[in-house]
GROMACS .gro file of N, CA, C and O in nm:
model
  488
    1MET      N    1   4.767   2.462  -2.845
    1MET     CA    2   4.897   2.527  -2.829
    1MET      C    3   4.940   2.524  -2.682
    1MET      O    4   5.057   2.503  -2.653
    2LYS      N    5   4.842   2.545  -2.594
    2LYS     CA    6   4.874   2.546  -2.452
    2LYS      C    7   4.921   2.407  -2.405
    2LYS      O    8   5.014   2.397  -2.327
    3ARG      N    9   4.856   2.302  -2.457
    3ARG     CA   10   4.896   2.166  -2.421
    3ARG      C   11   5.037   2.135  -2.469
    3ARG      O   12   5.115   2.070  -2.400
    4LEU      N   13   5.071   2.180  -2.588
    4LEU     CA   14   5.204   2.157  -2.644
    4LEU      C   15   5.311   2.224  -2.558
    4LEU      O   16   5.415   2.165  -2.530
    5SER      N   17   5.286   2.345  -2.514
    5SER     CA   18   5.385   2.414  -2.431
    5SER      C   19   5.402   2.345  -2.296
    5SER      O   20   5.511   2.341  -2.241
    6ILE      N   21   5.293   2.290  -2.241
    6ILE     CA   22   5.303   2.217  -2.114
    6ILE      C   23   5.385   2.090  -2.132
    6ILE      O   24   5.471   2.059  -2.050
    7VAL      N   25   5.362   2.018  -2.241
    7VAL     CA   26   5.437   1.896  -2.268
    7VAL      C   27   5.586   1.927  -2.286
    7VAL      O   28   5.672   1.858  -2.232
    8VAL      N   29   5.617   2.030  -2.361
    8VAL     CA   30   5.757   2.069  -2.384
    8VAL      C   31   5.822   2.109  -2.252
    8VAL      O   32   5.937   2.072  -2.224
    9THR      N   33   5.750   2.182  -2.168
    9THR     CA   34   5.803   2.222  -2.038
    9THR      C   35   5.831   2.099  -1.951
    9THR      O   36   5.935   2.091  -1.885
   10LEU      N   37   5.739   2.003  -1.949
   10LEU     CA   38   5.759   1.882  -1.870
   10LEU      C   39   5.878   1.801  -1.920
   10LEU      O   40   5.955   1.747  -1.840
   11ILE      N   41   5.895   1.791  -2.050
   11ILE     CA   42   6.009   1.718  -2.106
   11ILE      C   43   6.139   1.788  -2.070
   11ILE      O   44   6.236   1.724  -2.030
   12ALA      N   45   6.142   1.919  -2.080
   12ALA     CA   46   6.263   1.994  -2.044
   12ALA      C   47   6.295   1.977  -1.896
   12ALA      O   48   6.411   1.960  -1.858
   13PHE      N   49   6.192   1.980  -1.812
   13PHE     CA   50   6.212   1.962  -1.668
   13PHE      C   51   6.267   1.823  -1.637
   13PHE      O   52   6.356   1.807  -1.556
   14ALA      N   53   6.213   1.721  -1.704
   14ALA     CA   54   6.262   1.584  -1.685
   14ALA      C   55   6.407   1.570  -1.728
   14ALA      O   56   6.486   1.499  -1.664
   15GLN      N   57   6.446   1.636  -1.835
   15GLN     CA   58   6.585   1.630  -1.881
   15GLN      C   59   6.678   1.699  -1.783
   15GLN      O   60   6.791   1.654  -1.759
   16ILE      N   61   6.634   1.807  -1.724
   16ILE     CA   62   6.716   1.877  -1.625
   16ILE      C   63   6.738   1.788  -1.503
   16ILE      O   64   6.849   1.776  -1.451
   17ILE      N   65   6.632   1.723  -1.457
   17ILE     CA   66   6.645   1.634  -1.341
   17ILE      C   67   6.736   1.516  -1.374
   17ILE      O   68   6.823   1.478  -1.295
   18ALA      N   69   6.721   1.457  -1.492
   18ALA     CA   70   6.805   1.343  -1.531
   18ALA      C   71   6.950   1.384  -1.548
   18ALA      O   72   7.041   1.307  -1.520
   19ALA      N   73   6.975   1.506  -1.591
   19ALA     CA   74   7.112   1.553  -1.611
   19ALA      C   75   7.186   1.570  -1.479
   19ALA      O   76   7.308   1.563  -1.474
   20GLN      N   77   7.114   1.591  -1.368
   20GLN     CA   78   7.179   1.609  -1.239
   20GLN      C   79   7.228   1.476  -1.182
   20GLN      O   80   7.316   1.474  -1.098
   21SER      N   81   7.171   1.367  -1.224
   21SER     CA   82   7.210   1.235  -1.174
   21SER      C   83   7.343   1.193  -1.236
   21SER      O   84   7.360   1.198  -1.357
   22LEU      N   85   7.437   1.155  -1.151
   22LEU     CA   86   7.571   1.117  -1.196
   22LEU      C   87   7.604   0.974  -1.154
   22LEU      O   88   7.561   0.927  -1.051
   23ALA      N   89   7.684   0.909  -1.236
   23ALA     CA   90   7.744   0.781  -1.196
   23ALA      C   91   7.877   0.818  -1.131
   23ALA      O   92   7.976   0.845  -1.199
   24VAL      N   93   7.880   0.820  -0.999
   24VAL     CA   94   7.998   0.861  -0.925
   24VAL      C   95   8.087   0.739  -0.904
   24VAL      O   96   8.040   0.633  -0.862
   25THR      N   97   8.215   0.753  -0.935
   25THR     CA   98   8.312   0.646  -0.916
   25THR      C   99   8.431   0.699  -0.837
   25THR      O  100   8.449   0.820  -0.824
   26GLY      N  101   8.512   0.608  -0.787
   26GLY     CA  102   8.631   0.649  -0.715
   26GLY      C  103   8.696   0.532  -0.644
   26GLY      O  104   8.654   0.417  -0.658
   27THR      N  105   8.798   0.564  -0.566
   27THR     CA  106   8.873   0.464  -0.490
   27THR      C  107   8.882   0.509  -0.345
   27THR      O  108   8.904   0.627  -0.317
   28VAL      N  109   8.869   0.414  -0.253
   28VAL     CA  110   8.882   0.443  -0.110
   28VAL      C  111   9.012   0.382  -0.061
   28VAL      O  112   9.039   0.264  -0.083
   29THR      N  113   9.096   0.465   0.001
   29THR     CA  114   9.226   0.419   0.050
   29THR      C  115   9.243   0.454   0.198
   29THR      O  116   9.176   0.541   0.251
   30ASP      N  117   9.338   0.385   0.260
   30ASP     CA  118   9.375   0.410   0.399
   30ASP      C  119   9.462   0.536   0.402
   30ASP      O  120   9.556   0.548   0.325
   31ALA      N  121   9.430   0.629   0.491
   31ALA     CA  122   9.505   0.755   0.498
   31ALA      C  123   9.649   0.734   0.546
   31ALA      O  124   9.736   0.813   0.515
   32ASP      N  125   9.674   0.627   0.622
   32ASP     CA  126   9.808   0.605   0.678
   32ASP      C  127   9.905   0.546   0.577
   32ASP      O  128  10.017   0.594   0.562
   33ASP      N  129   9.864   0.439   0.507
   33ASP     CA  130   9.959   0.373   0.417
   33ASP      C  131   9.914   0.370   0.271
   33ASP      O  132   9.977   0.305   0.189
   34ALA      N  133   9.808   0.440   0.238
   34ALA     CA  134   9.758   0.454   0.101
   34ALA      C  135   9.719   0.321   0.036
   34ALA      O  136   9.707   0.312  -0.085
   35SER      N  137   9.696   0.217   0.118
   35SER     CA  138   9.650   0.091   0.060
   35SER      C  139   9.500   0.100   0.035
   35SER      O  140   9.427   0.170   0.105
   36THR      N  141   9.454   0.030  -0.068
   36THR     CA  142   9.312   0.032  -0.099
   36THR      C  143   9.234  -0.051   0.002
   36THR      O  144   9.288  -0.145   0.060
   37LEU      N  145   9.109  -0.015   0.024
   37LEU     CA  146   9.028  -0.082   0.125
   37LEU      C  147   8.906  -0.149   0.061
   37LEU      O  148   8.814  -0.081   0.018
   38PRO      N  149   8.904  -0.281   0.054
   38PRO     CA  150   8.785  -0.351   0.006
   38PRO      C  151   8.679  -0.359   0.116
   38PRO      O  152   8.712  -0.366   0.234
   39GLY      N  153   8.552  -0.356   0.078
   39GLY     CA  154   8.444  -0.374   0.174
   39GLY      C  155   8.398  -0.250   0.245
   39GLY      O  156   8.324  -0.258   0.343
   40VAL      N  157   8.438  -0.131   0.198
   40VAL     CA  158   8.394  -0.007   0.259
   40VAL      C  159   8.250   0.021   0.215
   40VAL      O  160   8.216   0.009   0.097
   41ASN      N  161   8.163   0.056   0.309
   41ASN     CA  162   8.025   0.091   0.278
   41ASN      C  163   8.019   0.231   0.219
   41ASN      O  164   8.074   0.325   0.277
   42VAL      N  165   7.951   0.244   0.105
   42VAL     CA  166   7.936   0.372   0.036
   42VAL      C  167   7.786   0.394   0.019
   42VAL      O  168   7.720   0.320  -0.054
   43VAL      N  169   7.731   0.496   0.087
   43VAL     CA  170   7.587   0.517   0.088
   43VAL      C  171   7.556   0.665   0.065
   43VAL      O  172   7.622   0.752   0.121
   44VAL      N  173   7.453   0.692  -0.016
   44VAL     CA  174   7.403   0.828  -0.031
   44VAL      C  175   7.323   0.858   0.096
   44VAL      O  176   7.230   0.785   0.130
   45LYS      N  177   7.362   0.964   0.166
   45LYS     CA  178   7.304   0.996   0.297
   45LYS      C  179   7.152   1.012   0.288
   45LYS      O  180   7.100   1.070   0.193
   46ASN      N  181   7.083   0.959   0.388
   46ASN     CA  182   6.937   0.964   0.401
   46ASN      C  183   6.863   0.891   0.290
   46ASN      O  184   6.750   0.925   0.258
   47THR      N  185   6.929   0.792   0.228
   47THR     CA  186   6.864   0.707   0.127
   47THR      C  187   6.902   0.563   0.155
   47THR      O  188   6.984   0.534   0.243
   48THR      N  189   6.846   0.473   0.075
   48THR     CA  190   6.886   0.333   0.081
   48THR      C  191   6.977   0.299  -0.036
   48THR      O  192   7.008   0.183  -0.059
   49ASN      N  193   7.021   0.400  -0.109
   49ASN     CA  194   7.109   0.381  -0.224
   49ASN      C  195   7.252   0.363  -0.173
   49ASN      O  196   7.311   0.456  -0.119
   50GLY      N  197   7.306   0.242  -0.191
   50GLY     CA  198   7.441   0.217  -0.141
   50GLY      C  199   7.510   0.106  -0.215
   50GLY      O  200   7.450   0.033  -0.294
   51THR      N  201   7.640   0.094  -0.190
   51THR     CA  202   7.723  -0.011  -0.249
   51THR      C  203   7.841  -0.038  -0.157
   51THR      O  204   7.852   0.023  -0.050
   52VAL      N  205   7.927  -0.128  -0.198
   52VAL     CA  206   8.047  -0.164  -0.122
   52VAL      C  207   8.165  -0.162  -0.217
   52VAL      O  208   8.152  -0.200  -0.334
   53THR      N  209   8.282  -0.119  -0.169
   53THR     CA  210   8.400  -0.117  -0.255
   53THR      C  211   8.444  -0.259  -0.290
   53THR      O  212   8.427  -0.351  -0.210
   54ASP      N  213   8.502  -0.275  -0.409
   54ASP     CA  214   8.547  -0.406  -0.453
   54ASP      C  215   8.685  -0.438  -0.396
   54ASP      O  216   8.737  -0.365  -0.312
   55ILE      N  217   8.747  -0.544  -0.442
   55ILE     CA  218   8.876  -0.591  -0.390
   55ILE      C  219   8.987  -0.487  -0.408
   55ILE      O  220   9.083  -0.484  -0.332
   56ASP      N  221   8.972  -0.399  -0.507
   56ASP     CA  222   9.071  -0.294  -0.532
   56ASP      C  223   9.032  -0.160  -0.471
   56ASP      O  224   9.093  -0.057  -0.502
   57GLY      N  225   8.928  -0.158  -0.387
   57GLY     CA  226   8.885  -0.035  -0.321
   57GLY      C  227   8.806   0.058  -0.409
   57GLY      O  228   8.780   0.172  -0.372
   58ARG      N  229   8.761   0.010  -0.525
   58ARG     CA  230   8.684   0.095  -0.619
   58ARG      C  231   8.534   0.078  -0.594
   58ARG      O  232   8.488  -0.026  -0.552
   59TYR      N  233   8.461   0.185  -0.624
   59TYR     CA  234   8.315   0.181  -0.610
   59TYR      C  235   8.251   0.259  -0.725
   59TYR      O  236   8.316   0.338  -0.793
   60GLN      N  237   8.122   0.236  -0.745
   60GLN     CA  238   8.041   0.314  -0.838
   60GLN      C  239   7.901   0.323  -0.781
   60GLN      O  240   7.844   0.223  -0.738
   61ILE      N  241   7.848   0.444  -0.776
   61ILE     CA  242   7.716   0.468  -0.720
   61ILE      C  243   7.650   0.582  -0.796
   61ILE      O  244   7.720   0.671  -0.847
   62THR      N  245   7.518   0.578  -0.807
   62THR     CA  246   7.444   0.684  -0.874
   62THR      C  247   7.396   0.783  -0.770
   62THR      O  248   7.335   0.745  -0.670
   63ALA      N  249   7.425   0.912  -0.793
   63ALA     CA  250   7.384   1.017  -0.699
   63ALA      C  251   7.361   1.146  -0.777
   63ALA      O  252   7.406   1.159  -0.892
   64ASN      N  253   7.292   1.238  -0.715
   64ASN     CA  254   7.267   1.369  -0.775
   64ASN      C  255   7.371   1.469  -0.726
   64ASN      O  256   7.427   1.452  -0.617
   65ARG      N  257   7.395   1.572  -0.805
   65ARG     CA  258   7.484   1.679  -0.760
   65ARG      C  259   7.428   1.738  -0.631
   65ARG      O  260   7.309   1.761  -0.619
   66GLY      N  261   7.516   1.759  -0.535
   66GLY     CA  262   7.474   1.814  -0.407
   66GLY      C  263   7.441   1.709  -0.302
   66GLY      O  264   7.432   1.740  -0.184
   67ASP      N  265   7.422   1.583  -0.344
   67ASP     CA  266   7.400   1.475  -0.247
   67ASP      C  267   7.526   1.455  -0.164
   67ASP      O  268   7.637   1.487  -0.207
   68ILE      N  269   7.509   1.398  -0.048
   68ILE     CA  270   7.623   1.366   0.039
   68ILE      C  271   7.642   1.215   0.039
   68ILE      O  272   7.548   1.140   0.062
   69ILE      N  273   7.765   1.172   0.012
   69ILE     CA  274   7.798   1.030   0.014
   69ILE      C  275   7.877   1.002   0.142
   69ILE      O  276   7.972   1.073   0.174
   70VAL      N  277   7.835   0.897   0.215
   70VAL     CA  278   7.900   0.860   0.341
   70VAL      C  279   7.982   0.734   0.318
   70VAL      O  280   7.931   0.634   0.267
   71PHE      N  281   8.109   0.739   0.356
   71PHE     CA  282   8.201   0.625   0.347
   71PHE      C  283   8.227   0.576   0.488
   71PHE      O  284   8.277   0.653   0.572
   72SER      N  285   8.195   0.449   0.517
   72SER     CA  286   8.216   0.397   0.652
   72SER      C  287   8.274   0.256   0.646
   72SER      O  288   8.245   0.179   0.554
   73PHE      N  289   8.359   0.226   0.745
   73PHE     CA  290   8.428   0.098   0.751
   73PHE      C  291   8.461   0.071   0.896
   73PHE      O  292   8.502   0.161   0.970
   74THR      N  293   8.445  -0.052   0.941
   74THR     CA  294   8.470  -0.087   1.080
   74THR      C  295   8.614  -0.053   1.120
   74THR      O  296   8.708  -0.092   1.052
   75GLY      N  297   8.629   0.021   1.230
   75GLY     CA  298   8.761   0.059   1.279
   75GLY      C  299   8.813   0.187   1.217
   75GLY      O  300   8.924   0.230   1.248
   76TYR      N  301   8.735   0.250   1.129
   76TYR     CA  302   8.776   0.374   1.062
   76TYR      C  303   8.673   0.482   1.087
   76TYR      O  304   8.555   0.454   1.110
   77LYS      N  305   8.716   0.608   1.081
   77LYS     CA  306   8.626   0.721   1.095
   77LYS      C  307   8.544   0.735   0.966
   77LYS      O  308   8.597   0.721   0.857
   78SER      N  309   8.415   0.762   0.981
   78SER     CA  310   8.329   0.784   0.864
   78SER      C  311   8.365   0.917   0.799
   78SER      O  312   8.402   1.013   0.867
   79VAL      N  313   8.353   0.920   0.666
   79VAL     CA  314   8.384   1.040   0.590
   79VAL      C  315   8.262   1.074   0.504
   79VAL      O  316   8.202   0.986   0.445
   80GLU      N  317   8.227   1.203   0.499
   80GLU     CA  318   8.116   1.248   0.415
   80GLU      C  319   8.171   1.341   0.306
   80GLU      O  320   8.250   1.431   0.336
   81LYS      N  321   8.130   1.316   0.182
   81LYS     CA  322   8.173   1.399   0.069
   81LYS      C  323   8.049   1.444  -0.007
   81LYS      O  324   7.957   1.366  -0.031
   82THR      N  325   8.047   1.569  -0.050
   82THR     CA  326   7.938   1.622  -0.131
   82THR      C  327   7.967   1.597  -0.277
   82THR      O  328   8.079   1.621  -0.324
   83VAL      N  329   7.867   1.549  -0.351
   83VAL     CA  330   7.884   1.517  -0.492
   83VAL      C  331   7.891   1.646  -0.573
   83VAL      O  332   7.797   1.724  -0.575
   84SER      N  333   8.007   1.667  -0.636
   84SER     CA  334   8.024   1.783  -0.723
   84SER      C  335   8.083   1.741  -0.858
   84SER      O  336   8.082   1.820  -0.952
   85SER      N  337   8.134   1.619  -0.865
   85SER     CA  338   8.189   1.567  -0.991
   85SER      C  339   8.165   1.418  -0.996
   85SER      O  340   8.117   1.359  -0.901
   86SER      N  341   8.201   1.357  -1.108
   86SER     CA  342   8.174   1.214  -1.125
   86SER      C  343   8.284   1.125  -1.067
   86SER      O  344   8.269   1.004  -1.064
   87VAL      N  345   8.395   1.184  -1.020
   87VAL     CA  346   8.503   1.106  -0.960
   87VAL      C  347   8.532   1.163  -0.821
   87VAL      O  348   8.564   1.280  -0.807
   88ILE      N  349   8.518   1.077  -0.720
   88ILE     CA  350   8.548   1.117  -0.582
   88ILE      C  351   8.636   1.009  -0.520
   88ILE      O  352   8.589   0.898  -0.491
   89ASP      N  353   8.764   1.039  -0.504
   89ASP     CA  354   8.857   0.950  -0.435
   89ASP      C  355   8.862   0.992  -0.288
   89ASP      O  356   8.865   1.111  -0.257
   90VAL      N  357   8.864   0.894  -0.198
   90VAL     CA  358   8.854   0.923  -0.056
   90VAL      C  359   8.963   0.850   0.021
   90VAL      O  360   8.996   0.736  -0.011
   91GLN      N  361   9.020   0.919   0.120
   91GLN     CA  362   9.111   0.857   0.215
   91GLN      C  363   9.044   0.860   0.350
   91GLN      O  364   8.996   0.964   0.394
   92ILE      N  365   9.037   0.744   0.416
   92ILE     CA  366   8.979   0.738   0.550
   92ILE      C  367   9.085   0.694   0.649
   92ILE      O  368   9.175   0.618   0.615
   93SER      N  369   9.075   0.746   0.770
   93SER     CA  370   9.178   0.717   0.871
   93SER      C  371   9.120   0.629   0.982
   93SER      O  372   9.000   0.631   1.009
   94GLN      N  373   9.207   0.556   1.046
   94GLN     CA  374   9.166   0.466   1.153
   94GLN      C  375   9.116   0.546   1.272
   94GLN      O  376   9.165   0.653   1.301
   95ASP      N  377   9.018   0.490   1.340
   95ASP     CA  378   8.963   0.550   1.461
   95ASP      C  379   9.013   0.470   1.580
   95ASP      O  380   8.962   0.362   1.609
   96THR      N  381   9.116   0.521   1.645
   96THR     CA  382   9.179   0.446   1.754
   96THR      C  383   9.085   0.426   1.873
   96THR      O  384   9.102   0.333   1.949
   97LYS      N  385   8.984   0.511   1.887
   97LYS     CA  386   8.888   0.493   1.995
   97LYS      C  387   8.808   0.366   1.976
   97LYS      O  388   8.764   0.303   2.072
   98LEU      N  389   8.785   0.328   1.851
   98LEU     CA  390   8.707   0.206   1.824
   98LEU      C  391   8.793   0.081   1.832
   98LEU      O  392   8.742  -0.030   1.829
   99LEU      N  393   8.925   0.096   1.840
   99LEU     CA  394   9.013  -0.019   1.837
   99LEU      C  395   9.068  -0.056   1.975
   99LEU      O  396   9.171  -0.120   1.987
  100ASP      N  397   8.997  -0.018   2.081
  100ASP     CA  398   9.039  -0.057   2.215
  100ASP      C  399   9.034  -0.209   2.227
  100ASP      O  400   8.968  -0.277   2.149
  101GLU      N  401   9.106  -0.259   2.327
  101GLU     CA  402   9.108  -0.403   2.347
  101GLU      C  403   8.968  -0.455   2.380
  101GLU      O  404   8.892  -0.392   2.452
  102VAL      N  405   8.937  -0.568   2.324
  102VAL     CA  406   8.810  -0.634   2.352
  102VAL      C  407   8.841  -0.766   2.420
  102VAL      O  408   8.922  -0.844   2.371
  103VAL      N  409   8.781  -0.789   2.534
  103VAL     CA  410   8.800  -0.913   2.607
  103VAL      C  411   8.665  -0.982   2.618
  103VAL      O  412   8.568  -0.923   2.667
  104ALA      N  413   8.660  -1.104   2.570
  104ALA     CA  414   8.536  -1.181   2.579
  104ALA      C  415   8.548  -1.279   2.694
  104ALA      O  416   8.643  -1.356   2.702
  105ILE      N  417   8.455  -1.272   2.785
  105ILE     CA  418   8.455  -1.361   2.901
  105ILE      C  419   8.325  -1.440   2.897
  105ILE      O  420   8.217  -1.383   2.887
  106GLY      N  421   8.338  -1.571   2.906
  106GLY     CA  422   8.218  -1.654   2.908
  106GLY      C  423   8.224  -1.750   3.024
  106GLY      O  424   8.322  -1.822   3.041
  107TYR      N  425   8.123  -1.747   3.106
  107TYR     CA  426   8.118  -1.841   3.217
  107TYR      C  427   7.973  -1.859   3.260
  107TYR      O  428   7.887  -1.780   3.226
  108GLY      N  429   7.950  -1.960   3.333
  108GLY     CA  430   7.815  -1.987   3.382
  108GLY      C  431   7.797  -2.136   3.401
  108GLY      O  432   7.888  -2.216   3.377
  109THR      N  433   7.680  -2.175   3.443
  109THR     CA  434   7.651  -2.316   3.463
  109THR      C  435   7.524  -2.353   3.388
  109THR      O  436   7.434  -2.270   3.374
  110MET      N  437   7.523  -2.475   3.336
  110MET     CA  438   7.405  -2.529   3.268
  110MET      C  439   7.394  -2.676   3.302
  110MET      O  440   7.495  -2.742   3.326
  111ARG      N  441   7.274  -2.726   3.296
  111ARG     CA  442   7.256  -2.869   3.309
  111ARG      C  443   7.292  -2.934   3.177
  111ARG      O  444   7.269  -2.878   3.069
  112LYS      N  445   7.350  -3.051   3.184
  112LYS     CA  446   7.398  -3.120   3.065
  112LYS      C  447   7.286  -3.143   2.964
  112LYS      O  448   7.304  -3.129   2.844
  113LYS      N  449   7.166  -3.172   3.010
  113LYS     CA  450   7.056  -3.201   2.918
  113LYS      C  451   7.007  -3.075   2.847
  113LYS      O  452   6.946  -3.084   2.741
  114ASP      N  453   7.034  -2.955   2.900
  114ASP     CA  454   6.993  -2.830   2.835
  114ASP      C  455   7.095  -2.781   2.734
  114ASP      O  456   7.068  -2.689   2.658
  115LEU      N  457   7.210  -2.840   2.732
  115LEU     CA  458   7.320  -2.795   2.647
  115LEU      C  459   7.297  -2.839   2.502
  115LEU      O  460   7.269  -2.955   2.476
  116THR      N  461   7.308  -2.745   2.408
  116THR     CA  462   7.286  -2.779   2.267
  116THR      C  463   7.407  -2.752   2.179
  116THR      O  464   7.410  -2.789   2.064
  117GLY      N  465   7.507  -2.685   2.230
  117GLY     CA  466   7.624  -2.650   2.149
  117GLY      C  467   7.748  -2.724   2.193
  117GLY      O  468   7.745  -2.814   2.277
  118ALA      N  469   7.860  -2.687   2.135
  118ALA     CA  470   7.988  -2.749   2.170
  118ALA      C  471   8.042  -2.687   2.299
  118ALA      O  472   8.022  -2.570   2.326
  119VAL      N  473   8.109  -2.769   2.377
  119VAL     CA  474   8.167  -2.722   2.503
  119VAL      C  475   8.313  -2.756   2.506
  119VAL      O  476   8.353  -2.865   2.465
  120SER      N  477   8.392  -2.663   2.553
  120SER     CA  478   8.534  -2.692   2.577
  120SER      C  479   8.574  -2.626   2.707
  120SER      O  480   8.515  -2.527   2.749
  121SER      N  481   8.674  -2.678   2.770
  121SER     CA  482   8.723  -2.616   2.894
  121SER      C  483   8.872  -2.596   2.882
  121SER      O  484   8.942  -2.671   2.813
  122VAL      N  485   8.917  -2.493   2.947
  122VAL     CA  486   9.059  -2.458   2.941
  122VAL      C  487   9.118  -2.476   3.078
  122VAL      O  488   9.063  -2.441   3.178
   0.00000   0.00000   0.00000
């Protein structure tokens, strides 16, 4: 009898844990013009569980209630959302600090015999 109650308790505990896991879906859009954003990284914080939004800005990821999902995209501020339902739509805004001008300068000297790539001069 004692073994049966332990087995029943373990099965009930496993069902409770499985019930907390959700297939979370949603859409990621730009906060300025509401356009969808393909290629946004969607990761459950402190795990290796992640995905990327599709061409329409949609994603699907498995997470537990209470987990934090991090949405990040180059040139945009990262957003963190706590999982409380199976649908989480997110708007992310541009990070103007990351969009400063970038100037690439290349110069130097090499011997012709050491050169392995293409060269052009302006």
